[in-house]
Coordinates of C-alpha atoms and ligand atoms in Angstrom, one line a residue:
M1 CA 109.6 97.0 83.9
T2 CA 106.3 98.1 85.3
S3 CA 103.0 98.0 83.6
F4 CA 101.5 101.0 85.4
K5 CA 101.0 104.4 83.7
T6 CA 103.0 107.4 85.0
L7 CA 102.8 111.1 85.0
D8 CA 104.3 111.0 81.5
D9 CA 101.0 109.5 80.3
L10 CA 98.8 112.2 81.8
E11 CA 97.2 114.7 79.4
D12 CA 97.8 118.3 80.5
G13 CA 95.2 120.5 82.0
Q14 CA 93.2 117.9 83.9
R15 CA 91.7 117.8 87.4
V16 CA 93.9 115.3 89.3
L17 CA 93.3 113.6 92.6
V18 CA 96.7 112.7 94.1
R19 CA 97.2 110.3 97.1
L20 CA 100.4 111.1 99.1
D21 CA 101.8 109.6 102.3
L22 CA 102.5 112.5 104.6
N23 CA 102.1 110.3 107.8
S24 CA 104.7 111.9 110.1
P25 CA 105.9 111.9 113.7
V26 CA 103.8 114.3 115.9
E27 CA 105.4 115.8 119.0
D28 CA 103.1 117.7 121.5
G29 CA 100.6 118.2 118.7
E30 CA 103.2 119.5 116.3
V31 CA 103.8 117.7 113.0
Q32 CA 107.5 117.1 112.3
D33 CA 108.9 117.8 108.9
N34 CA 110.6 114.8 107.3
R35 CA 111.7 113.5 104.0
R36 CA 108.2 112.3 103.0
F37 CA 107.3 116.0 102.4
D38 CA 110.4 116.6 100.4
R39 CA 109.9 113.6 98.1
H40 CA 106.2 114.1 97.5
A41 CA 106.8 117.8 96.8
E42 CA 108.5 116.8 93.5
T43 CA 105.4 115.1 92.2
V44 CA 103.2 117.9 93.4
R45 CA 105.4 120.6 91.9
E46 CA 105.6 118.8 88.6
L47 CA 101.8 118.6 88.4
A48 CA 101.3 122.3 89.4
E49 CA 103.9 123.4 86.9
R50 CA 102.1 121.5 84.2
D51 CA 98.9 123.5 85.1
F52 CA 96.9 120.7 86.5
R53 CA 94.3 121.5 89.2
V54 CA 95.9 119.5 92.0
V55 CA 93.9 118.0 94.9
L56 CA 95.9 116.0 97.5
M57 CA 94.7 113.3 99.9
A58 CA 96.8 111.9 102.7
H59 CA 96.4 110.3 106.1
Q60 CA 97.9 111.0 109.6
G61 CA 97.9 108.5 112.5
R62 CA 95.0 106.3 113.3
P63 CA 91.8 107.1 115.3
G64 CA 92.5 106.9 119.0
R65 CA 96.2 107.7 118.8
D66 CA 97.9 111.0 119.7
T67 CA 99.2 111.2 116.1
F68 CA 95.7 111.3 114.7
V69 CA 95.5 115.0 113.9
S70 CA 94.2 117.3 111.1
L71 CA 96.3 117.9 108.0
E72 CA 96.3 121.6 108.4
Q73 CA 99.9 121.8 109.4
H74 CA 100.9 119.4 106.6
A75 CA 99.6 121.8 104.1
E76 CA 101.9 124.5 105.3
I77 CA 105.0 122.2 105.5
L78 CA 104.3 120.8 102.1
G79 CA 103.8 124.3 100.6
D80 CA 107.3 125.2 101.9
H81 CA 108.8 122.2 100.1
V82 CA 106.9 122.7 96.9
G83 CA 107.6 126.5 96.8
R84 CA 103.9 127.2 96.1
D85 CA 100.8 127.7 98.3
V86 CA 99.0 124.5 99.4
A87 CA 95.5 125.4 100.4
F88 CA 93.7 123.3 103.0
V89 CA 90.0 122.4 103.5
D90 CA 88.9 120.6 106.7
D91 CA 86.6 118.2 104.8
T92 CA 87.3 114.9 103.1
F93 CA 84.5 114.5 100.5
G94 CA 81.5 116.7 101.7
D95 CA 80.1 119.8 100.1
R96 CA 83.0 122.1 101.4
A97 CA 85.6 119.8 99.8
I98 CA 83.7 119.6 96.5
S99 CA 83.2 123.4 96.4
A100 CA 86.9 124.1 97.2
I101 CA 87.9 121.6 94.4
N102 CA 85.5 123.3 91.9
D103 CA 87.0 126.7 92.8
L104 CA 90.6 125.6 91.8
E105 CA 92.3 127.2 88.9
G106 CA 95.1 125.4 86.8
G107 CA 98.3 125.3 88.8
E108 CA 96.6 125.6 92.2
I109 CA 97.0 123.0 95.0
L110 CA 94.5 122.0 97.6
L111 CA 95.0 119.4 100.4
L112 CA 91.9 117.7 101.8
E113 CA 91.4 116.7 105.4
N114 CA 92.9 113.4 106.9
T115 CA 91.4 110.5 104.9
R116 CA 91.2 108.5 108.1
M117 CA 88.6 111.0 109.4
C118 CA 86.3 109.4 106.9
D119 CA 84.6 106.2 108.3
E120 CA 84.9 104.3 105.0
E121 CA 88.6 104.8 104.6
L122 CA 90.1 102.3 107.1
P123 CA 88.4 99.0 107.1
E124 CA 90.6 96.6 105.0
E125 CA 88.3 95.5 102.2
D126 CA 88.9 94.6 98.6
P127 CA 89.3 97.3 95.9
E128 CA 85.9 96.6 94.4
T129 CA 84.2 97.2 97.8
K130 CA 86.2 100.3 98.4
A131 CA 85.3 101.7 94.9
E132 CA 81.6 101.4 96.0
T133 CA 82.0 103.6 99.1
E134 CA 80.3 107.0 99.3
F135 CA 83.7 108.5 99.8
V136 CA 84.9 107.3 96.4
R137 CA 81.5 107.8 94.7
A138 CA 81.2 111.4 95.9
L139 CA 84.7 112.5 95.2
A140 CA 85.7 110.7 91.9
P141 CA 83.3 112.6 89.6
A142 CA 85.1 115.9 90.5
F143 CA 88.3 114.5 88.7
D144 CA 89.6 113.4 85.4
A145 CA 92.5 111.3 86.8
Y146 CA 93.8 109.7 90.0
V147 CA 97.6 109.6 90.9
N148 CA 98.9 107.4 93.6
D149 CA 102.3 108.5 95.0
A150 CA 101.9 106.8 98.4
Y151 CA 104.1 103.8 97.9
S152 CA 104.8 103.7 101.7
A153 CA 101.1 103.1 102.4
A154 CA 100.4 100.9 99.4
H155 CA 100.2 97.7 101.5
R156 CA 96.9 99.0 103.0
S157 CA 93.7 98.2 101.2
H158 CA 92.1 101.6 102.1
A159 CA 89.6 103.5 100.0
S160 CA 91.9 106.4 99.1
L161 CA 94.5 103.9 97.9
V162 CA 92.6 101.1 96.2
G163 CA 89.0 102.5 95.6
F164 CA 89.8 105.4 93.3
P165 CA 91.9 103.5 90.8
L166 CA 88.8 101.6 89.9
A167 CA 86.7 104.7 89.5
L168 CA 89.2 106.9 87.6
P169 CA 92.0 106.5 85.1
A170 CA 94.9 105.8 87.4
Y171 CA 98.6 106.7 87.3
A172 CA 101.7 106.3 89.5
G173 CA 103.4 109.4 90.8
R174 CA 107.2 109.9 90.8
V175 CA 107.7 108.6 94.3
M176 CA 105.6 105.5 93.6
E177 CA 107.7 104.9 90.4
T178 CA 111.1 105.3 92.1
E179 CA 110.3 103.4 95.2
Y180 CA 108.7 100.5 93.3
E181 CA 111.7 100.2 91.0
A182 CA 114.4 100.3 93.8
N183 CA 112.6 98.2 96.3
T184 CA 111.8 95.4 94.0
A185 CA 115.3 95.4 92.4
I186 CA 116.6 92.7 94.7
A187 CA 113.9 90.3 93.7
E188 CA 113.7 91.3 90.0
R189 CA 117.2 92.3 88.9
A190 CA 120.2 90.1 88.2
F191 CA 123.4 91.6 89.6
D192 CA 126.8 90.5 88.1
G193 CA 128.7 90.6 91.4
E194 CA 128.1 89.9 95.1
V195 CA 124.8 91.0 96.7
T196 CA 125.0 91.9 100.3
M197 CA 122.3 92.7 102.8
V198 CA 122.8 94.5 106.1
V199 CA 120.0 93.4 108.5
G200 CA 119.6 94.7 112.0
G201 CA 117.1 96.8 114.0
T202 CA 114.8 95.6 116.7
K203 CA 112.3 93.3 115.0
A204 CA 113.5 89.7 114.7
T205 CA 110.6 88.6 112.6
D206 CA 111.3 91.3 109.9
V207 CA 114.9 90.0 109.7
I208 CA 113.9 86.4 109.6
D209 CA 111.3 87.0 106.9
V210 CA 113.7 89.0 104.8
M211 CA 116.5 86.3 105.1
T212 CA 114.1 83.5 104.4
A213 CA 112.7 85.2 101.3
L214 CA 116.0 86.3 99.9
E215 CA 118.5 83.5 100.6
D216 CA 118.7 82.7 96.9
K217 CA 119.3 86.4 96.0
V218 CA 121.7 87.5 98.6
D219 CA 125.3 86.1 98.9
T220 CA 126.0 87.6 102.4
F221 CA 123.8 88.8 105.2
L222 CA 125.6 91.1 107.7
L223 CA 123.8 91.0 111.0
G224 CA 123.6 93.5 113.8
G225 CA 121.2 95.2 116.2
I226 CA 118.9 93.2 118.5
A227 CA 118.2 90.7 115.7
G228 CA 121.9 90.1 115.3
E229 CA 122.2 89.4 119.1
L230 CA 119.4 86.9 118.9
F231 CA 121.5 85.0 116.2
L232 CA 124.6 85.2 118.4
R233 CA 122.6 83.8 121.3
A234 CA 121.6 80.9 119.0
D235 CA 125.2 80.5 118.2
G236 CA 126.0 80.0 121.9
V237 CA 127.1 83.5 122.9
P238 CA 125.5 84.7 126.2
V239 CA 124.1 88.0 125.0
G240 CA 120.6 89.5 124.9
R241 CA 120.1 91.5 128.0
D242 CA 117.7 94.4 127.8
I243 CA 118.6 97.9 128.8
E244 CA 116.2 99.2 131.5
G245 CA 112.7 100.0 130.3
M246 CA 113.0 97.9 127.1
D247 CA 111.7 94.5 126.5
L248 CA 113.3 93.4 123.2
F249 CA 114.9 90.0 123.9
D250 CA 113.0 87.4 125.8
D251 CA 109.7 87.3 124.0
Q252 CA 111.4 87.5 120.6
W253 CA 113.8 84.8 121.6
E254 CA 111.0 82.5 122.7
A255 CA 108.9 83.1 119.5
N256 CA 111.9 82.8 117.1
E257 CA 114.5 80.5 118.6
T258 CA 113.7 77.5 116.4
T259 CA 113.6 79.5 113.2
I260 CA 116.8 81.3 114.0
R261 CA 118.5 78.0 114.7
S262 CA 117.3 76.5 111.5
L263 CA 118.4 79.5 109.5
I264 CA 121.9 79.2 111.0
D265 CA 121.9 75.5 110.2
D266 CA 120.7 75.9 106.6
Y267 CA 122.4 79.1 105.5
G268 CA 125.3 79.5 108.0
D269 CA 127.7 80.1 105.2
Q270 CA 125.8 83.2 104.1
I271 CA 125.3 84.6 107.6
R272 CA 128.0 86.8 109.2
L273 CA 127.6 87.7 112.9
A274 CA 129.3 90.4 114.9
L275 CA 132.9 89.6 116.0
D276 CA 132.8 92.2 118.8
L277 CA 130.1 94.2 120.6
A278 CA 130.0 97.6 122.3
Y279 CA 128.5 98.5 125.7
E280 CA 128.4 101.3 128.2
D281 CA 131.1 101.0 130.9
E282 CA 131.1 102.3 134.5
D283 CA 132.2 105.8 133.3
D284 CA 129.3 105.9 130.8
E285 CA 131.9 105.5 128.0
R286 CA 131.7 103.2 125.0
A287 CA 133.7 100.0 125.6
E288 CA 134.1 97.0 123.4
I289 CA 134.5 93.2 123.9
E290 CA 135.3 90.3 121.6
V291 CA 132.3 88.0 121.3
G292 CA 134.5 85.1 122.3
D293 CA 135.3 86.8 125.6
I294 CA 131.7 87.3 126.7
E295 CA 131.1 84.8 129.6
E296 CA 127.9 85.9 131.1
K297 CA 124.7 87.7 130.1
D298 CA 125.6 90.6 132.5
R299 CA 125.2 93.7 130.3
A300 CA 123.3 95.2 127.4
F301 CA 125.1 95.5 124.1
L302 CA 124.2 98.6 122.1
D303 CA 126.3 98.4 119.0
V304 CA 128.6 96.1 117.0
G305 CA 132.3 96.6 117.7
S306 CA 135.0 98.2 115.6
N307 CA 136.4 94.9 114.2
T308 CA 133.0 94.0 113.0
V309 CA 132.6 97.4 111.3
S310 CA 135.9 96.9 109.5
E311 CA 134.9 93.4 108.3
Y312 CA 131.5 94.4 107.2
A313 CA 132.9 97.5 105.4
A314 CA 135.3 95.3 103.5
T315 CA 132.5 93.0 102.4
I316 CA 130.5 96.1 101.3
E317 CA 133.5 97.4 99.3
S318 CA 133.6 94.3 97.2
S319 CA 129.8 94.1 96.6
E320 CA 127.9 94.9 93.5
A321 CA 124.7 95.6 95.3
V322 CA 124.0 96.4 99.0
F323 CA 120.6 96.5 100.6
V324 CA 120.1 97.8 104.2
K325 CA 117.2 96.9 106.5
G326 CA 117.6 97.9 110.2
A327 CA 120.3 99.6 112.2
L328 CA 123.3 97.8 113.7
G329 CA 123.1 99.6 117.0
L330 CA 121.4 102.3 119.1
F331 CA 122.6 105.0 116.6
E332 CA 120.5 107.7 118.2
D333 CA 123.1 107.8 120.9
E334 CA 126.3 109.0 119.3
R335 CA 128.4 106.5 121.4
F336 CA 126.6 103.6 119.7
A337 CA 126.4 104.9 116.2
D338 CA 129.7 103.4 114.8
G339 CA 128.2 100.2 113.4
T340 CA 125.3 101.9 111.6
V341 CA 127.3 104.9 110.4
G342 CA 130.3 102.7 109.5
V343 CA 128.3 100.5 107.1
L344 CA 126.4 103.5 105.7
E345 CA 129.7 105.3 105.0
A346 CA 131.2 102.2 103.4
I347 CA 128.2 102.1 101.1
S348 CA 128.3 105.8 100.3
E349 CA 132.0 105.5 99.4
T350 CA 131.6 102.7 96.8
D351 CA 129.7 102.9 93.6
C352 CA 127.6 99.8 94.2
F353 CA 123.9 99.8 93.6
S354 CA 122.4 100.5 97.1
V355 CA 119.0 100.8 98.7
V356 CA 118.6 101.9 102.4
G357 CA 115.2 101.4 103.9
G358 CA 113.3 101.4 107.2
G359 CA 112.2 104.6 108.6
D360 CA 114.6 104.6 111.5
T361 CA 117.8 103.5 109.8
S362 CA 117.5 106.0 107.0
R363 CA 117.3 108.8 109.6
A364 CA 121.0 108.0 110.5
I365 CA 122.0 109.4 107.1
E366 CA 121.1 113.0 107.9
M367 CA 121.8 112.7 111.6
Y368 CA 125.5 111.9 110.8
G369 CA 126.0 114.3 108.0
M370 CA 125.9 111.9 105.1
S371 CA 124.3 112.8 101.8
E372 CA 121.3 110.9 100.3
D373 CA 122.9 111.4 96.9
D374 CA 125.7 109.0 97.8
F375 CA 123.1 106.1 97.9
G376 CA 121.3 104.6 95.1
H377 CA 117.9 104.9 96.8
V378 CA 116.9 105.9 100.3
S379 CA 113.4 104.5 100.9
I380 CA 110.7 106.5 102.8
A381 CA 108.8 103.3 103.3
G382 CA 108.8 101.1 106.4
G383 CA 106.2 98.3 106.3
A384 CA 105.9 98.5 102.5
Y385 CA 109.7 98.2 102.1
I386 CA 109.8 95.0 104.1
R387 CA 106.9 93.6 102.1
A388 CA 108.6 94.4 98.9
L389 CA 111.9 92.8 100.0
T390 CA 110.0 89.6 101.0
G391 CA 108.3 89.5 97.6
E392 CA 104.8 90.3 98.9
R393 CA 102.7 92.2 96.4
L394 CA 101.3 95.6 97.5
V395 CA 97.6 96.0 96.9
G396 CA 97.9 99.7 96.1
V397 CA 100.5 98.9 93.4
E398 CA 98.6 96.0 92.0
V399 CA 95.5 98.0 91.3
L400 CA 97.6 100.6 89.4
R401 CA 99.1 97.8 87.3
E402 CA 95.6 96.5 86.4
Ligands
ADP501 N1 121.6 96.8 120.3 C1 120.5 97.7 120.3 N2 119.9 98.0 121.4 C2 118.9 98.9 121.4 N3 118.3 99.4 120.2 C3 118.9 99.0 119.1 C4 120.0 98.2 119.0 N4 120.4 98.0 117.8 C5 119.5 98.7 117.0 N5 118.6 99.3 117.8 C6 117.5 100.3 117.4 O1 116.8 99.7 116.3 C7 116.1 100.8 115.7 C8 115.8 100.4 114.3 O2 115.0 99.3 114.4 P1 113.9 98.9 113.3 O3 112.6 99.7 113.6 O4 113.8 97.4 113.4 O5 114.5 99.3 112.0 P2 114.0 100.3 111.0 O6 113.2 101.4 111.6 O7 115.2 100.7 110.4 O8 113.1 99.5 110.0 C9 117.0 102.0 115.9 O9 116.2 103.1 116.3 C10 118.0 101.6 116.9 O10 118.1 102.5 118.0
X15_502 O1 103.9 105.4 107.9 C1 103.4 104.4 107.3 O2 103.9 103.1 107.4 P1 105.4 102.8 108.0 O3 105.4 103.2 109.5 O4 105.5 101.3 107.9 O5 106.4 103.5 107.2 C2 102.3 104.4 106.4 O6 101.8 105.8 106.3 C3 101.2 103.5 106.8 O7 100.6 103.9 108.0 P2 99.8 102.8 108.9 O8 100.8 101.8 109.3 O9 99.2 103.6 110.0 O10 98.7 102.2 108.0

């Protein structure tokens, strides 16, 4: 279904430059292990086992932010996942990088420094301009082939993602292949039965964009999270009060009220809203209330209620395909995880085709002891996943296809 070349098309024994997305949370300067390392390790291991000289590029954070750090720690974490040494050189494309690349033997792995430490990486420019940068012109001649595995960064027109494919024969890595296929399935595949989409999380515009793009493809949207509350408010329920320190409702309501109302008017039959909601009572316990009994906007709701979970689970059970974007509640707090965990468990127990995306939502899978193997695909992409769902083409994928 794709027209890009994959690792199956690579001739053995070459010098390959591989772009990964190891962008990770950083706490007190310490890079946190996460599933991006685990997934990319498969591509890296395969290349090393096939005796390629493997040179890796990746980014971390953005200049000016606390998360903008060296990739030295990433080399160690990735090495643990690959089961082989991953050497590191603190240079992106200068003499030290070139010399470390030239010293590699077949089967050895080297990670270059954070691509965003190179001035030419970040400005969003077209692939032709990126291919002319000194970064690409200096590094490309040291390689026979370029592999892009960084699906989750493929919406960025940065040199390491779009410049090299014009300078070298270009291939998709295993993560790129799998993510592309799963995340475009909703737009490109025809399913025999019902297609259901669970939408929640904190960003109303993401939810609106997905619903607008997919109203022809999805039979039922199950709403929750902050986005679901904004739809309930449009439906006349007095909800949408922030918990202290958060500012999630009023600006989003102002910016999106008209669109939400017209979505309800146009596609009301496809949209299911919570029947009940959960909140924290005076004893700090989870309590629930039917939506019809809410009279005033006097408290923050942090999850959908148990009747909603049962209803949503029943819809999931009779679906042929289920896609998830966004959490149904504040699942990081165990008291308010029932909605998110309930729908994920329902998906994991049926044999429907399923894709779970969005960085935060997919974290709930391991937090609550579920297994990734029980889902069709768990995406490691955030922004790129949303773009794929809404039919937007990803520039990093397009250059590989060309
Ligand atoms: N009612 C709610 N109140 C506060 N936070 C919520 C609520 N519902 C969902 N969330 C939060 O939404 C986050 C996920 O939002 P978002 O970033 O939009 O989705 P994702 O990261 O899955 O793409 C979760 O971390 C969750 O805590
Ligand atoms: O983590 C990433 O995106 P995501 O947070 O949307 O999943 C990518 O590495 C892109 O990073 P960027 O959003 O700093 O360009």
